[in-house]
Amino acid sequence: MYKLVCFILVVIALWFLQGQRSAIRRHGKRLPRPPGTLPLAGNGLWFLQHRQTLLDWFVGANHQTGYSNFEISVPSLPPTILISDPKNVEHVLKNNDIFIKGNFFRSRSWDLFVEKTSWELSAEIDWVCSLPGNGIINADGDLWKIQRKAGLRFFSNANLKTFIDDALPPILADKEGALDDAARKSDVIDMQDFFLELTTRLMGKVAYDMDMPASLPFSKAFDYASAAIGDRFQNPFWRIKEFLLGTSLRRAIVEVKHFGNTIVSSTVQKRQKPTFLSDSSEPQKDGSSLQANLIDSLLDHISDHRVVADAAMNYLSAGRDTTAQSLTWTLYLLCRHPQYQQSLLDELHDTFSSQPATAGSLPKAARLLNFETVQPSSLPLTYSIFLESLRLYPPVPLELKECTAPTTFPDGTWLPEGSAVLWVPWAMGRSFDIWGPDAETFRPERWLSRDGAGAAGKEGGGQKTKPIIQLQKSAYEFPVFNAGPRSCLGKKLAEVLAVDVLARLISRYQFEEVLDQGTVGGERRVQNSLTLPMEGGLPVRVRVRG
């Protein structure tokens, strides 16, 4: 028994030690290690912590080292560097042929985004890690290009206008009934659930032409699977954990796969009808018209229905989860800084009404919201509030890619083939080098100027004597929507949807956060996931304005 224990300890020690050996160099020298690196264990213990703790560690490292690259050693990762200099981020995002998702990403996300040919609830751990990913989130090469082409067709300007003008208003109006009810009864309502229901139904309608409430078993299964798979990227012992305790995850994935196949099968049956025309606009139940819904667009480009099902789940995750979470964190910040709720109201009135800001004019302002009037140039402060929320709470808080060929970064760092690069939008959004000494402060005015003359007004809004003009950060300083060949297809939709929803809700309701056990140190924490859900949701009390 003693020999067996010693053998296991030696194996674990060697496993940890291999994570500290690499050929990565800068000007012939090893890169520095981040603060908190331990002998033998390297940085592995940080990755076993709660997601919030890990993200805060990245922020602390960034504040201490600035733009300097450093090497991290985690047993489950290939040799990896952590970058924060926008020039180095640009090098990665512009070289899509060198930096790919790779086997590390696919081996951890395969079962949520890759079709399984059996419904057996078995682990099959060794076999699955050799499978490629089919969805656009973890695909590379030609398969990624085909799915992106289909997505470009779906996210056309004509479709975006239909989303905002025709699809969103009735769904949001229906959801507002829950807010009216909560206000009347003085009940607490979870706005994270509210936004997830909203984006799930919206994506169901415009992407899959179906009623898709968040209460479906699929939705709960997808949320559970996403959280469990998010844990795989931090926990080096995830295979052992899931072998022993993974039954619930495997059942959730079966539910997700069944739902994806059902969507594709239903669409295929519609396409087989003699009246179907793939190149024509598709009328919706409310009389609006889409140039093509997402499933049709995918089927027009991809013949393998299993790949289409995988791609559908990828787009669903990107479309409903990230948007709902971004709206949740934005409303959270508006609750913590209520003066901006009033500033948003003032902007609506300044834009849509010549009358003073009275309760009677609120519904009028809301009725004038449409695809044209929710552009950044029309409601710049509302837009800047959303951007500031994305800066502090990016829906994808960290990114990792593998290197397919030796490459040298602008700062001289040399990476061999098979190594990895990690960048953390969460930490970059709090970087003093990029955003200045108030980087950790919520200040939407940083995105604004008056005729290019500097920051707008005082915080919370002031008398506007000149038109407000939007300032832009480069996509490499603010990589929330990615950049280069893999820039986010849904960027424009996310922006106009968020501005529209925030304007409509704030014009009708006042929100106040309910402090509960979900706060740690007075702040809401992120939940472990592939994206950035709020742990415990966002409980609020609602009051109808006027």
Short mmCIF file of C-alpha atoms in Angstrom, two decimals, residues 106 109-110 112-116 131-140 143-144 147 257 302 304-312 314:
data_model
loop_
_atom_site.label_atom_id
_atom_site.label_comp_id
_atom_site.label_asym_id
_atom_site.label_seq_id
_atom_site.Cartn_x
_atom_site.Cartn_y
_atom_site.Cartn_z
CA ARG A 106 -12.77 20.60 -28.59
CA SER A 109 -16.80 21.01 -25.39
CA TRP A 110 -17.32 18.14 -27.84
CA LEU A 112 -22.48 19.74 -26.08
CA PHE A 113 -21.69 20.80 -29.64
CA VAL A 114 -21.00 17.52 -31.48
CA GLU A 115 -23.60 14.98 -32.53
CA LYS A 116 -23.53 11.67 -30.71
CA LEU A 131 -13.65 13.79 -31.87
CA PRO A 132 -13.63 17.10 -33.76
CA GLY A 133 -16.14 19.85 -32.98
CA ASN A 134 -18.86 20.53 -35.53
CA GLY A 135 -20.29 23.85 -34.33
CA ILE A 136 -18.94 27.28 -35.22
CA ILE A 137 -17.82 27.88 -31.61
CA ASN A 138 -15.23 25.09 -31.74
CA ALA A 139 -14.86 24.45 -35.49
CA ASP A 140 -11.84 25.41 -37.59
CA LEU A 143 -16.29 23.71 -41.67
CA TRP A 144 -16.02 27.00 -39.79
CA GLN A 147 -21.07 27.95 -41.01
CA LYS A 257 -29.08 16.67 -28.60
CA ILE A 302 -24.53 22.12 -45.18
CA ASP A 304 -24.99 16.78 -43.09
CA HIS A 305 -27.97 17.22 -40.76
CA ARG A 306 -25.90 16.28 -37.71
CA VAL A 307 -23.53 19.16 -38.40
CA VAL A 308 -26.55 21.47 -38.83
CA ALA A 309 -27.88 20.38 -35.42
CA ASP A 310 -24.50 21.10 -33.82
CA ALA A 311 -24.31 24.49 -35.50
CA ALA A 312 -27.86 25.32 -34.36
CA ASN A 314 -23.79 26.82 -31.12
#
